[in-house]
Short mmCIF file of C-alpha atoms in Angstrom, two decimals:
data_model
loop_
_atom_site.label_atom_id
_atom_site.label_comp_id
_atom_site.label_asym_id
_atom_site.label_seq_id
_atom_site.Cartn_x
_atom_site.Cartn_y
_atom_site.Cartn_z
CA GLU A 966 -17.61 11.07 -1.51
CA ALA A 967 -14.75 12.76 0.33
CA GLY A 968 -11.45 10.94 0.31
CA VAL A 969 -9.05 10.09 3.11
CA ALA A 970 -7.68 13.22 4.72
CA GLN A 971 -4.27 13.52 6.36
CA SER A 972 -2.37 16.30 8.06
CA PRO A 973 0.15 17.71 8.06
CA ARG A 974 1.35 17.16 4.50
CA TYR A 975 4.98 17.87 5.32
CA LYS A 976 6.95 17.87 8.55
CA ILE A 977 10.60 18.47 9.30
CA ILE A 978 11.89 17.68 12.78
CA GLU A 979 15.20 17.02 14.44
CA LYS A 980 16.09 13.57 15.75
CA ARG A 981 14.83 12.84 19.23
CA GLN A 982 11.87 15.19 18.76
CA SER A 983 8.31 13.96 18.66
CA VAL A 984 5.72 14.24 15.90
CA ALA A 985 2.08 13.33 15.40
CA PHE A 986 0.09 12.63 12.26
CA TRP A 987 -3.67 12.74 11.89
CA CYS A 988 -5.96 10.78 9.57
CA ASN A 989 -9.66 11.03 8.83
CA PRO A 990 -10.87 7.99 6.84
CA ILE A 991 -13.76 7.76 4.40
CA SER A 992 -17.05 7.82 6.27
CA GLY A 993 -18.35 4.34 6.99
CA HIS A 994 -15.03 2.58 6.46
CA ALA A 995 -14.39 0.14 9.28
CA THR A 996 -10.74 -0.60 8.53
CA LEU A 997 -7.97 1.96 8.85
CA TYR A 998 -4.30 1.43 7.99
CA TRP A 999 -1.08 3.30 8.63
CA TYR A 1000 1.75 2.54 6.21
CA GLN A 1001 5.34 3.72 6.10
CA GLN A 1002 6.73 4.21 2.60
CA ILE A 1003 10.46 4.77 2.33
CA LEU A 1004 11.64 6.22 -0.98
CA GLY A 1005 11.88 3.50 -3.61
CA GLN A 1006 10.05 0.87 -1.55
CA GLY A 1007 6.54 -0.46 -1.25
CA PRO A 1008 4.19 0.58 1.55
CA LYS A 1009 4.96 -1.24 4.81
CA LEU A 1010 2.02 -1.79 7.14
CA LEU A 1011 2.62 -0.32 10.58
CA ILE A 1012 -0.79 -0.83 12.14
CA GLN A 1013 -4.27 -1.89 11.05
CA PHE A 1014 -7.46 -1.05 12.94
CA GLN A 1015 -10.87 -2.66 12.60
CA ASN A 1016 -13.24 -0.06 14.03
CA ASN A 1017 -11.33 0.98 17.17
CA GLY A 1018 -9.56 -2.32 17.77
CA VAL A 1019 -6.04 -3.21 16.63
CA VAL A 1020 -5.94 -6.06 14.10
CA ASP A 1021 -2.19 -6.07 13.47
CA ASP A 1022 0.71 -4.02 14.75
CA SER A 1023 3.48 -6.58 14.30
CA GLN A 1024 5.70 -4.16 12.35
CA LEU A 1025 5.12 -1.11 14.54
CA PRO A 1026 8.27 -0.15 16.51
CA LYS A 1027 6.41 0.05 19.76
CA ASP A 1028 9.29 1.56 21.71
CA ARG A 1029 8.83 4.78 19.72
CA PHE A 1030 5.63 4.58 17.68
CA SER A 1031 2.09 4.62 19.00
CA ALA A 1032 -1.29 4.90 17.33
CA GLU A 1033 -4.90 5.14 18.32
CA ARG A 1034 -8.23 5.32 16.58
CA LEU A 1035 -10.66 7.46 18.46
CA LYS A 1036 -14.26 6.19 18.54
CA GLY A 1037 -13.53 4.07 15.48
CA VAL A 1038 -13.18 7.09 13.18
CA ASP A 1039 -10.15 9.43 13.18
CA SER A 1040 -6.68 8.13 13.97
CA THR A 1041 -3.37 9.56 15.13
CA LEU A 1042 0.10 8.12 14.72
CA LYS A 1043 2.86 9.40 16.99
CA ILE A 1044 6.61 9.00 16.92
CA GLN A 1045 8.60 9.77 20.05
CA PRO A 1046 11.56 10.09 19.88
CA ALA A 1047 12.19 10.24 16.13
CA LYS A 1048 15.25 8.72 14.49
CA LEU A 1049 16.88 9.56 11.17
CA GLU A 1050 15.61 6.29 9.68
CA ASP A 1051 12.01 7.39 10.32
CA SER A 1052 12.28 9.76 7.36
CA ALA A 1053 9.57 8.50 5.01
CA VAL A 1054 6.07 9.16 3.72
CA TYR A 1055 3.38 8.03 6.16
CA LEU A 1056 0.27 6.93 4.34
CA CYS A 1057 -3.11 6.44 5.92
CA ALA A 1058 -5.66 4.30 4.10
CA SER A 1059 -9.14 3.02 4.78
CA SER A 1060 -11.34 0.27 3.39
CA LEU A 1061 -14.93 -0.75 3.85
CA ALA A 1062 -14.42 -3.94 5.84
CA GLY A 1063 -10.98 -5.49 5.77
CA ALA A 1064 -8.01 -6.12 3.50
CA ARG A 1065 -9.99 -7.77 0.68
CA TYR A 1066 -11.71 -4.48 -0.04
CA GLU A 1067 -10.15 -1.64 -2.03
CA GLN A 1068 -7.89 0.49 0.10
CA TYR A 1069 -8.24 4.24 -0.43
CA PHE A 1070 -5.08 6.11 0.41
CA GLY A 1071 -4.69 9.61 1.74
CA PRO A 1072 -2.16 12.07 0.29
CA GLY A 1073 0.44 11.10 2.88
CA THR A 1074 2.68 13.02 5.25
CA ARG A 1075 6.29 13.43 4.18
CA LEU A 1076 8.46 13.33 7.31
CA THR A 1077 12.07 14.44 7.24
CA VAL A 1078 14.16 13.82 10.34
CA THR A 1079 17.41 15.79 10.47
CA GLY B 566 4.56 -14.10 7.45
CA GLU B 567 3.85 -13.39 3.81
CA ASN B 568 6.76 -12.51 1.50
CA VAL B 569 5.95 -10.86 -1.83
CA GLU B 570 8.69 -10.51 -4.42
CA GLN B 571 8.22 -8.31 -7.48
CA HIS B 572 10.26 -7.96 -10.66
CA PRO B 573 11.55 -6.24 -12.60
CA SER B 574 12.26 -3.21 -10.43
CA THR B 575 12.39 -0.99 -13.51
CA LEU B 576 10.89 -1.49 -16.94
CA SER B 577 11.01 0.70 -20.05
CA VAL B 578 8.83 -0.05 -23.07
CA GLN B 579 8.05 1.74 -26.29
CA GLU B 580 4.65 3.37 -26.47
CA GLY B 581 2.18 0.90 -27.93
CA ASP B 582 4.10 -2.18 -26.79
CA SER B 583 3.06 -4.45 -23.91
CA ALA B 584 4.45 -4.51 -20.38
CA VAL B 585 4.48 -7.44 -17.96
CA ILE B 586 5.23 -7.28 -14.23
CA LYS B 587 5.53 -10.45 -12.17
CA CYS B 588 5.09 -11.19 -8.48
CA THR B 589 5.57 -14.29 -6.34
CA TYR B 590 4.20 -14.89 -2.88
CA SER B 591 5.01 -17.36 -0.12
CA ASP B 592 1.76 -17.94 1.80
CA SER B 593 -0.28 -20.65 0.08
CA ALA B 594 -3.35 -19.44 1.99
CA SER B 595 -3.28 -16.03 0.26
CA ASN B 596 -6.48 -15.49 -1.70
CA TYR B 597 -6.65 -11.87 -2.78
CA PHE B 598 -4.12 -10.12 -5.03
CA PRO B 599 -4.54 -6.42 -5.86
CA TRP B 600 -2.37 -4.17 -8.01
CA TYR B 601 -1.86 -0.50 -7.14
CA LYS B 602 -0.52 2.27 -9.37
CA GLN B 603 1.35 5.20 -7.86
CA GLU B 604 2.12 8.17 -10.08
CA LEU B 605 4.97 10.45 -9.11
CA GLY B 606 4.12 12.38 -5.97
CA LYS B 607 0.64 10.90 -5.70
CA ARG B 608 -1.09 8.29 -3.59
CA PRO B 609 -1.40 4.61 -4.60
CA GLN B 610 -4.63 3.72 -6.38
CA LEU B 611 -6.12 0.30 -7.06
CA ILE B 612 -6.16 -0.56 -10.76
CA ILE B 613 -7.17 -4.22 -10.77
CA ASP B 614 -7.43 -7.16 -8.39
CA ILE B 615 -7.96 -10.90 -8.60
CA ARG B 616 -9.29 -13.44 -6.15
CA SER B 617 -8.07 -17.00 -5.88
CA ASN B 618 -11.13 -18.58 -7.44
CA VAL B 619 -10.26 -17.22 -10.91
CA GLY B 620 -7.17 -17.49 -13.07
CA GLU B 621 -7.45 -14.32 -15.12
CA LYS B 622 -9.23 -10.98 -15.06
CA LYS B 623 -9.26 -8.23 -17.68
CA ASP B 624 -10.24 -4.57 -17.63
CA GLN B 625 -9.70 -2.85 -20.97
CA ARG B 626 -5.92 -2.69 -21.52
CA ILE B 627 -4.92 -4.28 -18.25
CA ALA B 628 -5.14 -7.90 -17.17
CA VAL B 629 -3.96 -9.97 -14.26
CA THR B 630 -3.21 -13.69 -14.27
CA LEU B 631 -2.88 -15.93 -11.23
CA ASN B 632 -1.17 -19.31 -10.89
CA LYS B 633 -1.95 -20.58 -7.39
CA THR B 634 0.06 -23.76 -7.84
CA ALA B 635 3.23 -21.84 -8.62
CA LYS B 636 2.27 -18.99 -6.27
CA HIS B 637 2.77 -16.23 -8.78
CA PHE B 638 0.64 -13.58 -10.44
CA SER B 639 1.32 -11.08 -13.19
CA LEU B 640 0.09 -7.72 -14.46
CA HIS B 641 -0.19 -7.27 -18.21
CA ILE B 642 -0.63 -3.85 -19.83
CA THR B 643 -1.24 -3.80 -23.58
CA GLU B 644 -1.01 -0.88 -26.01
CA THR B 645 0.91 1.16 -23.46
CA GLN B 646 0.42 4.92 -23.33
CA PRO B 647 2.47 7.71 -21.72
CA GLU B 648 -0.02 7.96 -18.85
CA ASP B 649 0.86 4.37 -17.89
CA SER B 650 4.23 5.63 -16.63
CA ALA B 651 4.17 5.11 -12.85
CA VAL B 652 5.29 2.74 -10.10
CA TYR B 653 3.19 -0.40 -9.85
CA PHE B 654 2.86 -2.43 -6.64
CA CYS B 655 1.50 -5.93 -6.30
CA ALA B 656 0.16 -7.20 -2.98
CA ALA B 657 -1.12 -10.38 -1.39
CA THR B 658 -3.23 -11.07 1.67
CA GLU B 659 -1.95 -12.74 4.81
CA ALA B 660 -4.30 -14.34 7.31
CA LEU B 661 -4.40 -12.96 10.85
CA HIS B 662 -6.33 -13.98 13.93
CA PHE B 663 -10.13 -14.14 14.08
CA GLY B 664 -10.63 -14.12 10.32
CA ASN B 665 -8.82 -10.84 9.74
CA GLU B 666 -6.32 -10.30 6.93
CA LYS B 667 -3.65 -7.78 6.00
CA LEU B 668 -1.89 -6.88 2.77
CA THR B 669 1.80 -7.31 2.11
CA PHE B 670 3.08 -5.17 -0.75
CA GLY B 671 5.84 -5.92 -3.22
CA THR B 672 8.79 -3.58 -3.68
CA GLY B 673 7.39 -1.92 -6.79
CA THR B 674 8.16 -1.68 -10.51
CA ARG B 675 8.92 1.69 -12.07
CA LEU B 676 7.40 1.56 -15.56
CA THR B 677 8.50 4.15 -18.10
CA ILE B 678 6.74 4.46 -21.44
CA ILE B 679 9.03 5.80 -24.14
CA PRO B 680 7.17 7.98 -26.69
#
């Protein structure tokens, strides 16, 4: 089966600019996750979708980050405006039906904010 | 919310020796504990998991033990090989509304196998 797809793989922007990331999960997976992974740290959950509904977004900086999951399949994560501390790898993952199922991660998008 | 602590942050072992990584969690309601391996420049991948109704699970050279009373769980790798070199993350579930759950990850352990 095809894995989780993400694009772009790399992005360099200046602070205060905006950026968007795209994720296509494994077909049939109901749960989709966006994680932020800062170098040397574990993945930090930003937002979790179950189908097209938000299950948790308690750690999403809502003044600058937004996310949506269109028709319960693809998802986009947007940052506007970006800050230097947003430099990180943004990982998208999907699982069959919730957090007790194996999460399959995409290759990630490495964001550098200058 | 859930707090997962992981140690050590770095670990070096001779090839063929065993490695042990330990995690503690704070939420007594947590009931699912996966371990992910992340090789340099690659995505995290699940290597083993354990649910709260068992105390130990093995898969070839890797095993995980769980002590729910003490709220800690450990990853054991025996007969280590160079390809075991990676960063390992533990995680624990946290209950959300309406029966949903999310994972909280530990800070990671960088394991280096010395040939």
